[in-house]
CSV table of C-alpha atoms in Angstrom, one decimal:
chain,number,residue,atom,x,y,z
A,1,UNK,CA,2.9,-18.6,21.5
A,2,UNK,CA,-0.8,-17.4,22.8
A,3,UNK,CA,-2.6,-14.6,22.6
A,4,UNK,CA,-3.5,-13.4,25.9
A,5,UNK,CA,-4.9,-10.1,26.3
A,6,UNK,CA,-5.4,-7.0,24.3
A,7,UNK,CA,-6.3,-3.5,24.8
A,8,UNK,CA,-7.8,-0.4,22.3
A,9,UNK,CA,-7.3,3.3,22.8
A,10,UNK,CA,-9.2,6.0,21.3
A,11,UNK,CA,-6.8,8.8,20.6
A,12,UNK,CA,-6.9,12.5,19.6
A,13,UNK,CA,-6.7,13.8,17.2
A,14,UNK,CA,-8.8,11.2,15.5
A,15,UNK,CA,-7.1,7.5,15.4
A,16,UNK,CA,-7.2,4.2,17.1
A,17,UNK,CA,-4.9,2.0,18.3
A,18,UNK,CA,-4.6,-1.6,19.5
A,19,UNK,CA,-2.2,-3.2,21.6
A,20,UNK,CA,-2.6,-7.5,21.1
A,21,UNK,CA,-0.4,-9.4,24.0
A,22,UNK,CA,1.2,-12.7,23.7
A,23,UNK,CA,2.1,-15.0,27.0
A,24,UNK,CA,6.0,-14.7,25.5
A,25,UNK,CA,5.4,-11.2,26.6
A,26,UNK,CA,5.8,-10.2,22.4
A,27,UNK,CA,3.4,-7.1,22.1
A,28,UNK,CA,1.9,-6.4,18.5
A,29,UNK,CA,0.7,-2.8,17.5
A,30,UNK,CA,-2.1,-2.0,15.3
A,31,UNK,CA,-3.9,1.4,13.9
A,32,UNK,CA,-7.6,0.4,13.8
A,33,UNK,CA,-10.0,3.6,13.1
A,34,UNK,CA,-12.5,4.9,10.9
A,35,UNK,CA,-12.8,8.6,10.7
A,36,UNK,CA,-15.7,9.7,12.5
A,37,UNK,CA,-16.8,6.2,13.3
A,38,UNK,CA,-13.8,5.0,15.8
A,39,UNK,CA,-15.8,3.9,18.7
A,40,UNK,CA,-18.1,1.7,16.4
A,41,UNK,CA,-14.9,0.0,15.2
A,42,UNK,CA,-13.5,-0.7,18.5
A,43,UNK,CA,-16.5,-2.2,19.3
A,44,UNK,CA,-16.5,-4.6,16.2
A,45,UNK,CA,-12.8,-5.1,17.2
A,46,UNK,CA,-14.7,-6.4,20.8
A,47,UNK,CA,-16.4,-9.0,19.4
A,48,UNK,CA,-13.7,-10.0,16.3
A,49,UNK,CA,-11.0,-10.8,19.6
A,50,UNK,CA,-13.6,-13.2,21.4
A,51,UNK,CA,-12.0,-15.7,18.6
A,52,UNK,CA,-8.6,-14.4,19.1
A,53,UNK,CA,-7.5,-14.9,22.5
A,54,UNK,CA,-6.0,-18.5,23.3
A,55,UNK,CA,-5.1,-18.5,19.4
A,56,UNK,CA,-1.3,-18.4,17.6
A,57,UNK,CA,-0.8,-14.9,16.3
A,58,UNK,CA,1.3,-16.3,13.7
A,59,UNK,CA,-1.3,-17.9,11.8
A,60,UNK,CA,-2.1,-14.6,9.8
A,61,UNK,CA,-3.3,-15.9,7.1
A,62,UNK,CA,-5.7,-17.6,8.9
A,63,UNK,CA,-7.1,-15.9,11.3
A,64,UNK,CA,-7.6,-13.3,8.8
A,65,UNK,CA,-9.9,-15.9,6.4
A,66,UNK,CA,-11.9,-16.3,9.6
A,67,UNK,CA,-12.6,-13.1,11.2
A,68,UNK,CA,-13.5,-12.1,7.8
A,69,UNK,CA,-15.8,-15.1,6.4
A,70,UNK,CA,-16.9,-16.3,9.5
A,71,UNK,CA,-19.5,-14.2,10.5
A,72,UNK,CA,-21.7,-14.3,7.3
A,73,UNK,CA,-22.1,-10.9,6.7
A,74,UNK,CA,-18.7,-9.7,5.1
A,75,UNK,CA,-17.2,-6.6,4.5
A,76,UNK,CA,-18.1,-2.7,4.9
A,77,UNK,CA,-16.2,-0.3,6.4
A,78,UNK,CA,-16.1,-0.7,9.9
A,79,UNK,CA,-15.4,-4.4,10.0
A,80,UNK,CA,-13.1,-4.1,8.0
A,81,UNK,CA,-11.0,-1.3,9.9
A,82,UNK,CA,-11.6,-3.5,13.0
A,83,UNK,CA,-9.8,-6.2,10.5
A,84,UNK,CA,-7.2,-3.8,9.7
A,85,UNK,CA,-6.3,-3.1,13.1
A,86,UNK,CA,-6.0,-6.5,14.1
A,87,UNK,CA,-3.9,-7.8,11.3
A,88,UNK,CA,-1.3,-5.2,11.9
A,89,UNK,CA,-1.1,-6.3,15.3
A,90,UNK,CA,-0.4,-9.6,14.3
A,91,UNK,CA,2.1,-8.9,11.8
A,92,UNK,CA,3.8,-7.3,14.0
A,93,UNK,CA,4.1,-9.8,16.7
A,94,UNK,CA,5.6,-12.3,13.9
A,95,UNK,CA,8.0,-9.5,13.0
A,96,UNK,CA,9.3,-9.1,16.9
A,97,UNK,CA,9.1,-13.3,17.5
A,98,UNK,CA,11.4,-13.3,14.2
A,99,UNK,CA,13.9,-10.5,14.6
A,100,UNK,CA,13.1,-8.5,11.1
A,101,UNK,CA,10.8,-6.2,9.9
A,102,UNK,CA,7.8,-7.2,8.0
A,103,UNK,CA,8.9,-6.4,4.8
A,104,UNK,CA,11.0,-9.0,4.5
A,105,UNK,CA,8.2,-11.1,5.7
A,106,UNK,CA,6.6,-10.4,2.6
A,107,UNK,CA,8.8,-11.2,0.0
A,108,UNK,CA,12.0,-8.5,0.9
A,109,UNK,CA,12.5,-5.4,-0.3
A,110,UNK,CA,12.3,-4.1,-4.2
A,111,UNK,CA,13.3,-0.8,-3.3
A,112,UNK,CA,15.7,1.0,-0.7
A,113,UNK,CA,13.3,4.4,-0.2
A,114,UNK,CA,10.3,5.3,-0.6
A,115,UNK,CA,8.7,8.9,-2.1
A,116,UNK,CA,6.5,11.0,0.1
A,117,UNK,CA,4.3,13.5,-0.3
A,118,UNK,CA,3.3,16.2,2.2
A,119,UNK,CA,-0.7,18.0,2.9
A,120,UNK,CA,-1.2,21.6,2.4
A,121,UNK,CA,-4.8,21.7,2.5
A,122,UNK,CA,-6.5,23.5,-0.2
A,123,UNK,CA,-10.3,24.0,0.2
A,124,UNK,CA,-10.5,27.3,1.6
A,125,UNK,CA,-6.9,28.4,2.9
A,126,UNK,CA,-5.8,32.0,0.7
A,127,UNK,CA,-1.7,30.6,1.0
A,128,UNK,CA,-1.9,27.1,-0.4
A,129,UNK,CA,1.6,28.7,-2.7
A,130,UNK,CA,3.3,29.2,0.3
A,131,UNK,CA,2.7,26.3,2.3
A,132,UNK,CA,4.0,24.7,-1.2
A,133,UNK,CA,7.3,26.2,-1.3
A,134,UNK,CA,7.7,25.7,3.0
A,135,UNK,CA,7.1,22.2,1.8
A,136,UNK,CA,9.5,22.2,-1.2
A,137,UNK,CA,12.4,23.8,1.0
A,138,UNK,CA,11.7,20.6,3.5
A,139,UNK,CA,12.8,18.4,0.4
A,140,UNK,CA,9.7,16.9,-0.8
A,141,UNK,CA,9.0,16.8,-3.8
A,142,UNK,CA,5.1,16.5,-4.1
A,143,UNK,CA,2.1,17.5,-2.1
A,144,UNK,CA,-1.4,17.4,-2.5
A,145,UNK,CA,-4.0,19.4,-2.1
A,146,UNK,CA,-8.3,20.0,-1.6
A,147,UNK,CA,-9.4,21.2,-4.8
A,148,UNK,CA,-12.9,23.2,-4.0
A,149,UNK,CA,-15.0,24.0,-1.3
A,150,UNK,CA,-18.3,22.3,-1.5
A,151,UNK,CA,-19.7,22.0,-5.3
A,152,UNK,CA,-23.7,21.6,-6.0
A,153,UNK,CA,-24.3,19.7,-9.0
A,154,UNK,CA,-24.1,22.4,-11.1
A,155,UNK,CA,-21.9,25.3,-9.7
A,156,UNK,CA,-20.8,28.6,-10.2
A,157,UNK,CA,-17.4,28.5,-12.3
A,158,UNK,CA,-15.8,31.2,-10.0
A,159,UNK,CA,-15.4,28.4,-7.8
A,160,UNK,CA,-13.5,26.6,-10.7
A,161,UNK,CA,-11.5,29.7,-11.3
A,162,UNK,CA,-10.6,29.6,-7.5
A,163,UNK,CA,-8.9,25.9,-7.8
A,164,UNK,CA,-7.7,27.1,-11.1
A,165,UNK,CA,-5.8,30.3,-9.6
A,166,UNK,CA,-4.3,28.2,-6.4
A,167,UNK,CA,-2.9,25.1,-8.5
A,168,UNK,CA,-1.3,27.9,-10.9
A,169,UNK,CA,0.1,30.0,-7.7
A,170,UNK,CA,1.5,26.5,-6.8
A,171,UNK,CA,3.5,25.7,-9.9
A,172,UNK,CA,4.6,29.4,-10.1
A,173,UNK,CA,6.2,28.8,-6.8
A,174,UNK,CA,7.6,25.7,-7.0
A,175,UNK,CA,8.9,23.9,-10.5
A,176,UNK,CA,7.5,22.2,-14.0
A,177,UNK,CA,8.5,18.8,-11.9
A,178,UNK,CA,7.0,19.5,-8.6
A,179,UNK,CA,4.5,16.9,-8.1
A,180,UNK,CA,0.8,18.3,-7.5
A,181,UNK,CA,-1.7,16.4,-6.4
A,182,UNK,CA,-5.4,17.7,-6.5
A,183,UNK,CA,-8.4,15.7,-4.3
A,184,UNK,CA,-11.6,16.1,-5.6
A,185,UNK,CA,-12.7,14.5,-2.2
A,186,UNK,CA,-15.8,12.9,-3.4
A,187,UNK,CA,-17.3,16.4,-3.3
A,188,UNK,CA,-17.7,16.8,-7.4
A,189,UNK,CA,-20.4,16.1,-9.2
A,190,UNK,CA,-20.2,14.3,-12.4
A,191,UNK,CA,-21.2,18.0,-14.5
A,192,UNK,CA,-18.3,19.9,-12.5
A,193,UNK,CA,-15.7,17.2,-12.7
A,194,UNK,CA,-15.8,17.0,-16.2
A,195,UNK,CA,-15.3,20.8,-16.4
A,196,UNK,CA,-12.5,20.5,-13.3
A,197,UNK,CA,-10.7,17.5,-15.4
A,198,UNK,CA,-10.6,19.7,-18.6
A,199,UNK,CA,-9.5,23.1,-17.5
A,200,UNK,CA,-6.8,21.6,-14.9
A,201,UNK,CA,-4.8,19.1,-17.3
A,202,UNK,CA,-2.8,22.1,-18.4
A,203,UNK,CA,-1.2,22.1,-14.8
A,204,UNK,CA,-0.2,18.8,-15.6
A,205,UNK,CA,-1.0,17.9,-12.0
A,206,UNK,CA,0.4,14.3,-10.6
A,207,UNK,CA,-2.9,13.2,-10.2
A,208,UNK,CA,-6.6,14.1,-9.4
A,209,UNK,CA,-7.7,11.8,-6.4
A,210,UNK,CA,-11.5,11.1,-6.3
A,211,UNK,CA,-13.1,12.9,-9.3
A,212,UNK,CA,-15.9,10.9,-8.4
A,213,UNK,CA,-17.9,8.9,-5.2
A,214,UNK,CA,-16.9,5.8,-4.7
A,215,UNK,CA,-20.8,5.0,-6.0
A,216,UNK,CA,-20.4,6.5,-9.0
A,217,UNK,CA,-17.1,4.7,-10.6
A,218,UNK,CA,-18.8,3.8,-13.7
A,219,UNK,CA,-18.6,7.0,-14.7
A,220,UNK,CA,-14.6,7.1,-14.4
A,221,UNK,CA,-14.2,6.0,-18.0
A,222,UNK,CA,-16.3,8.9,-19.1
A,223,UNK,CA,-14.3,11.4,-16.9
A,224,UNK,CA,-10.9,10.4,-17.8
A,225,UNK,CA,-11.8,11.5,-21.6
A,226,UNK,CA,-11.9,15.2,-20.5
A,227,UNK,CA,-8.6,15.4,-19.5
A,228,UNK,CA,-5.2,14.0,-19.8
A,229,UNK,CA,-4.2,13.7,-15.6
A,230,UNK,CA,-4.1,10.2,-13.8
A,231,UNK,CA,-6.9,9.3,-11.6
A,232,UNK,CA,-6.5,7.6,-8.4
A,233,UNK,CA,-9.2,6.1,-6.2
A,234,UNK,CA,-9.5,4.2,-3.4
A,235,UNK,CA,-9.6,5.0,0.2
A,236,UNK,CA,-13.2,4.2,0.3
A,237,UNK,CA,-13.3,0.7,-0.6
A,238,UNK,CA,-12.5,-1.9,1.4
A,239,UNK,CA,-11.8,-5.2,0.2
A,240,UNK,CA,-9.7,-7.0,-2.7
A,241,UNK,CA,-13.2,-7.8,-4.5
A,242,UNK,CA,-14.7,-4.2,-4.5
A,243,UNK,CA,-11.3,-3.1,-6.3
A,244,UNK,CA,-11.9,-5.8,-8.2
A,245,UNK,CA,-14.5,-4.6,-10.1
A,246,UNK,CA,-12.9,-0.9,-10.3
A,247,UNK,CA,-9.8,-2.3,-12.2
A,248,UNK,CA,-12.1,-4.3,-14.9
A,249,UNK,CA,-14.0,-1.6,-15.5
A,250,UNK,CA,-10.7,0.7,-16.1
A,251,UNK,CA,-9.9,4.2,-16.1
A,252,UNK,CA,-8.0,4.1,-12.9
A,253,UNK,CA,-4.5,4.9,-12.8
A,254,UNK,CA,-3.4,4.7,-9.4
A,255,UNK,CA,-5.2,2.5,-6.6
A,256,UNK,CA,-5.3,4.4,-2.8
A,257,UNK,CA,-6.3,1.6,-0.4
A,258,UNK,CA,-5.8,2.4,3.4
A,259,UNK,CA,-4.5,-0.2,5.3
A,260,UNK,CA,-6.7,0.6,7.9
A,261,UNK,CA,-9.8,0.5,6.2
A,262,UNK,CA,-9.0,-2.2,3.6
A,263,UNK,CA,-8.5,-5.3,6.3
A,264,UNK,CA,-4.6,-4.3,7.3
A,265,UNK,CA,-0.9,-5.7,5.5
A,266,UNK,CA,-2.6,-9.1,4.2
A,267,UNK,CA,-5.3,-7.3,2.4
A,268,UNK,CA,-3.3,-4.6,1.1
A,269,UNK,CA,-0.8,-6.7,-0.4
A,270,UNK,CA,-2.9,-8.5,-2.3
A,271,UNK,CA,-5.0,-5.4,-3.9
A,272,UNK,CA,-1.8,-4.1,-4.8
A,273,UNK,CA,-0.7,-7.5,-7.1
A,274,UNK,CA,-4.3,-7.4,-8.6
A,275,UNK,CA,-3.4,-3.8,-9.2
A,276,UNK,CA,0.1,-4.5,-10.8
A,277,UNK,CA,-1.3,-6.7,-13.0
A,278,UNK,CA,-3.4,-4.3,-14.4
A,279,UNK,CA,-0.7,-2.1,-14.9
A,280,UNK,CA,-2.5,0.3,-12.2
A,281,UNK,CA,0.4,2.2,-9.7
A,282,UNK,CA,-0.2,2.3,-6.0
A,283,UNK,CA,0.0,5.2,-3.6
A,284,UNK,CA,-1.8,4.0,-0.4
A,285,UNK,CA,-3.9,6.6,1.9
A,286,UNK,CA,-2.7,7.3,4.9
A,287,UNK,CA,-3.8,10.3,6.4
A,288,UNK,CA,-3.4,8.7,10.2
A,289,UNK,CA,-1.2,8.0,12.7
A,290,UNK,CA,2.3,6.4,12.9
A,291,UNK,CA,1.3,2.3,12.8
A,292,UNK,CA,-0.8,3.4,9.9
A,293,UNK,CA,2.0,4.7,7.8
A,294,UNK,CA,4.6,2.0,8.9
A,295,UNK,CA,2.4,-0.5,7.8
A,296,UNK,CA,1.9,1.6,4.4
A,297,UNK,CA,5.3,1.7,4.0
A,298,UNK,CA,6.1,-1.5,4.5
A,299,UNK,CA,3.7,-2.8,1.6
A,300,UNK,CA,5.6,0.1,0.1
A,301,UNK,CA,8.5,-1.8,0.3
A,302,UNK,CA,7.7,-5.0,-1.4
A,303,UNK,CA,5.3,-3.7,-4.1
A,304,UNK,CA,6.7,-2.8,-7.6
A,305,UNK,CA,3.8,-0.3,-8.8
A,306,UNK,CA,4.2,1.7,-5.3
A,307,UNK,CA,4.7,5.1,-6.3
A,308,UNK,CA,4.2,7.6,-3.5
A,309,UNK,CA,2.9,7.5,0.0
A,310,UNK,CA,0.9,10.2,1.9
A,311,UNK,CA,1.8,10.5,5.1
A,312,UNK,CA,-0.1,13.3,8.0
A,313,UNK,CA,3.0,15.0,9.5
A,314,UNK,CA,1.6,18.4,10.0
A,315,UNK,CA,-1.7,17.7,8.5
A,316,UNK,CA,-4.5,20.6,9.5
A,317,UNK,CA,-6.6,17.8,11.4
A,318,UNK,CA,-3.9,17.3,13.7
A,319,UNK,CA,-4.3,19.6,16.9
A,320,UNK,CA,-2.4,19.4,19.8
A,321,UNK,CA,-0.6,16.5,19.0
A,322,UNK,CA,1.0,14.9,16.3
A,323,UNK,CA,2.0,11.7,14.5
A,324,UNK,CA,5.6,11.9,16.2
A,325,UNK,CA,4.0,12.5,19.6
A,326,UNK,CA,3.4,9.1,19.8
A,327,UNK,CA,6.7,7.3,19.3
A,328,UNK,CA,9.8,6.9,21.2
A,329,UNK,CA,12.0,6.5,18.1
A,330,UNK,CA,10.8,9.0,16.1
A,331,UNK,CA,14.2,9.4,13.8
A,332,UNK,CA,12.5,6.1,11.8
A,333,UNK,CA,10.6,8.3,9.7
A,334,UNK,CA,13.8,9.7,8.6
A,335,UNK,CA,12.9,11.9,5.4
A,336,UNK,CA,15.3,13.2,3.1
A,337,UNK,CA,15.0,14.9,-0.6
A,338,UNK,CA,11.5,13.8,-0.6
A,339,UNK,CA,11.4,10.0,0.3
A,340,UNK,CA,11.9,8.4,3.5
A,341,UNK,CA,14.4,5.3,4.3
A,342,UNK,CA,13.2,2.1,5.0
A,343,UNK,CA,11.8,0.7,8.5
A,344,UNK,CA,14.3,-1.9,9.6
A,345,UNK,CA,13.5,-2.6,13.1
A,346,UNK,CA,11.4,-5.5,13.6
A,347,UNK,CA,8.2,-6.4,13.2
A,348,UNK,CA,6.5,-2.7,12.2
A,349,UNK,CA,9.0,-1.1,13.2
A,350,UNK,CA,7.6,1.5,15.7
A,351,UNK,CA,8.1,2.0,19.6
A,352,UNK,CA,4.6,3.6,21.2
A,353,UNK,CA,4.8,5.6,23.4
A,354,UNK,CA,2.5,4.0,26.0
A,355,UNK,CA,2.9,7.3,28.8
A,356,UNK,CA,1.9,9.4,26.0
A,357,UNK,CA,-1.1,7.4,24.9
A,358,UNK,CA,-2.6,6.7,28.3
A,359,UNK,CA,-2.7,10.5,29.1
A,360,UNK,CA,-4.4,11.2,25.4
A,361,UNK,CA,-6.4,8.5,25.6
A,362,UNK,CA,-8.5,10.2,28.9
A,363,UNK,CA,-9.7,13.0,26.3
A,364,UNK,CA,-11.7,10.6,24.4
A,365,UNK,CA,-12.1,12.4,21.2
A,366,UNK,CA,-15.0,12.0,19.4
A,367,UNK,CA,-14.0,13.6,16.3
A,368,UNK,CA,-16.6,13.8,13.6
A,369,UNK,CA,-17.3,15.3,9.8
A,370,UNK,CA,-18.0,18.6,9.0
A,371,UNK,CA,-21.5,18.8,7.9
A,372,UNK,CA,-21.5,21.5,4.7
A,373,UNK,CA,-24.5,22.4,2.8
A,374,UNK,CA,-25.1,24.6,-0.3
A,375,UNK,CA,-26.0,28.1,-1.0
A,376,UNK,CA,-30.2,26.9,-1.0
A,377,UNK,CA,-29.5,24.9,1.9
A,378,UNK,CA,-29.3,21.1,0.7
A,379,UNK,CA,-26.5,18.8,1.5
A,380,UNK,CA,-22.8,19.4,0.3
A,381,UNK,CA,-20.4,16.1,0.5
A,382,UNK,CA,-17.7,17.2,1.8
């Protein structure tokens, strides 16, 4: 088997897709995008196929050691999600050429469903109790949630009273078991998270994502002693060798790669044994479309310290269409009291809907960050 051909799509509301061809007429599907940045990754996915084509697709392993080594200059974020992109692809070409799904690929199954948790938002929405309870009467059981609008340095601590009075709204309208999880977003300083970790631990939230920039992870240590909550991290770092150096230094509780950012299934895999053997849980980002999560959830499916999965049904970033929108067999994300069943057609397990994706694909999104500032004017991460 050769690989022949491929193709990349740019997609609203804000994803990427790639579509690998073999000349046994096997077609491989892959989610490669970086928020804000998808063009320049399609690009790097350009030049990252001029080894490709002619190649086995089957030699994963591989190809993956030499798209990623090859070129000198290693890692970073939009290689990387080219990476990501392309290794989906291939795994699942070897999926359809085998007749299984890629879990069992990877060692078979060590679970039969997998828990999911649902966005409502947070930042600057007055209802975040309601959407909760929509959410709860769905059957999950967890969501997660902004915690602030933007924060300076030092802040205001009406602004922490705001996050305070929405998480508490949220637990009032749910239950003591209802999971709750709070993202920071990268937008907290190191003064305001410390005062954030303390006063929210009463909630007993599930977990408080990014309390910290991915820059600043030294100081997780010294963050996690003002509050008793699990801190998870992740969807900013790229490779097994970055997380790495996050799970010597400790403090972390749960790992969030995004496997498309963090160099696809192979990659993924393997941060989440390093992770394991920390005793660090997993609960991968996925915020994207519908190759994204089936490749999530497939990892899901093999990796012991897996714990939840976030997944962008109904997520406020996607207008006019959805996740669904592009697939034919949509009843695969099959969700039910909070988890969803295993993918079990082969390879990733998803049909695209090709029709769909050429017409979205003429819009050419070019969807970009907010750009928020503080009350003087500076710069706000948002």
């Amino acid at each position: 088997m050769k690989i022949i051909g491929y193709e990349t799509y740019i997609v609203p509301p804000r994803w990427g897709f790639l579509k690998i061809m073999t000349d046994e007429g096997i077609v491989g599907w892959g989610e490669p995008c970086l928020e804000g940045r998808t063009h320049t990754v399609h690009a790097c996915i350009d030049e990252l196929m001029e080894y490709l084509v002619g190649k086995d697709p089957r030699d994963i392993e591989d190809h993956w050691n030499v798209l990623y080594r090859a070129s000198f200059y290693r890692g970073g974020p939009i290689m990387m999600s080219a990476l990501a992109g392309i290794d989906q692809a291939l795994w699942d070409i070897k999926g359809k050429a085998l007749n299984t799904p890629v879990y069992q690929l990877l060692g078979g199954k060590c679970r039969d469903r997998m828990r999911m948790y649902s966005w409502i938002g947070g930042d600057r929405p007055d209802d975040v109790a309601r959407m909760a309870k929509e959410r709860l009467d769905l059957g999950f059981t967890a969501i997660k949630m902004n915690a602030t609008e933007e924060l300076n340095f030092i802040d205001d601590y009406s602004k922490v009273d705001a996050v305070l009075a929405r998480v508490q709204a949220i637990r009032d309208a749910t239950n003591r078991d209802f999971g709750i999880g709070i993202d920071f977003h990268g937008r907290v300083h190191k003064p305001m998270a410390k005062v954030l970790m303390r006063e929210l631990a009463p909630f007993n939230p599930m977990f408080v994502e990014e309390p910290l920039l991915a820059e600043h992870l030294d100081a997780i240590k010294e963050i996690a002693q003002y509050g008793a909550i699990p801190i998870a991290t992740g969807e900013r770092m790229f490779s097994r060798w970055e997380f790495k150096s996050v799970l010597m230094r400790g403090g972390i509780d749960i790992l969030q790669p995004d496997v498309s950012h963090c160099g696809g299934i192979t990659e993924l895999k393997k941060i989440a044994n390093m992770a394991e053997a920390f005793d660090v849980a997993l609960a991968p980002h996925c915020p994207l479309g519908p190759i994204a999560l089936a490749s999530s959830l497939h990892i899901d499916t093999v990796c012991l310290n897996a714990v939840i999965q976030e997944q962008s049904i109904g997520i406020h970033y996607n207008k006019d269409n959805d996740v669904l929108d592009y697939m034919h067999n949509k009843e695969v994300y099959h969700f039910k009291n909070g988890y969803c069943e295993l993918l079990t057609e082969p390879g990733l397990g998803i049909q695209v809907n090709e029709e769909f994706l050429q017409n979205q694909r003429l819009k050419d999104p070019k969807w970009r960050n907010p750009i928020w500032r503080n009350k003087d004017g500076s710069f706000a991460e948002w």
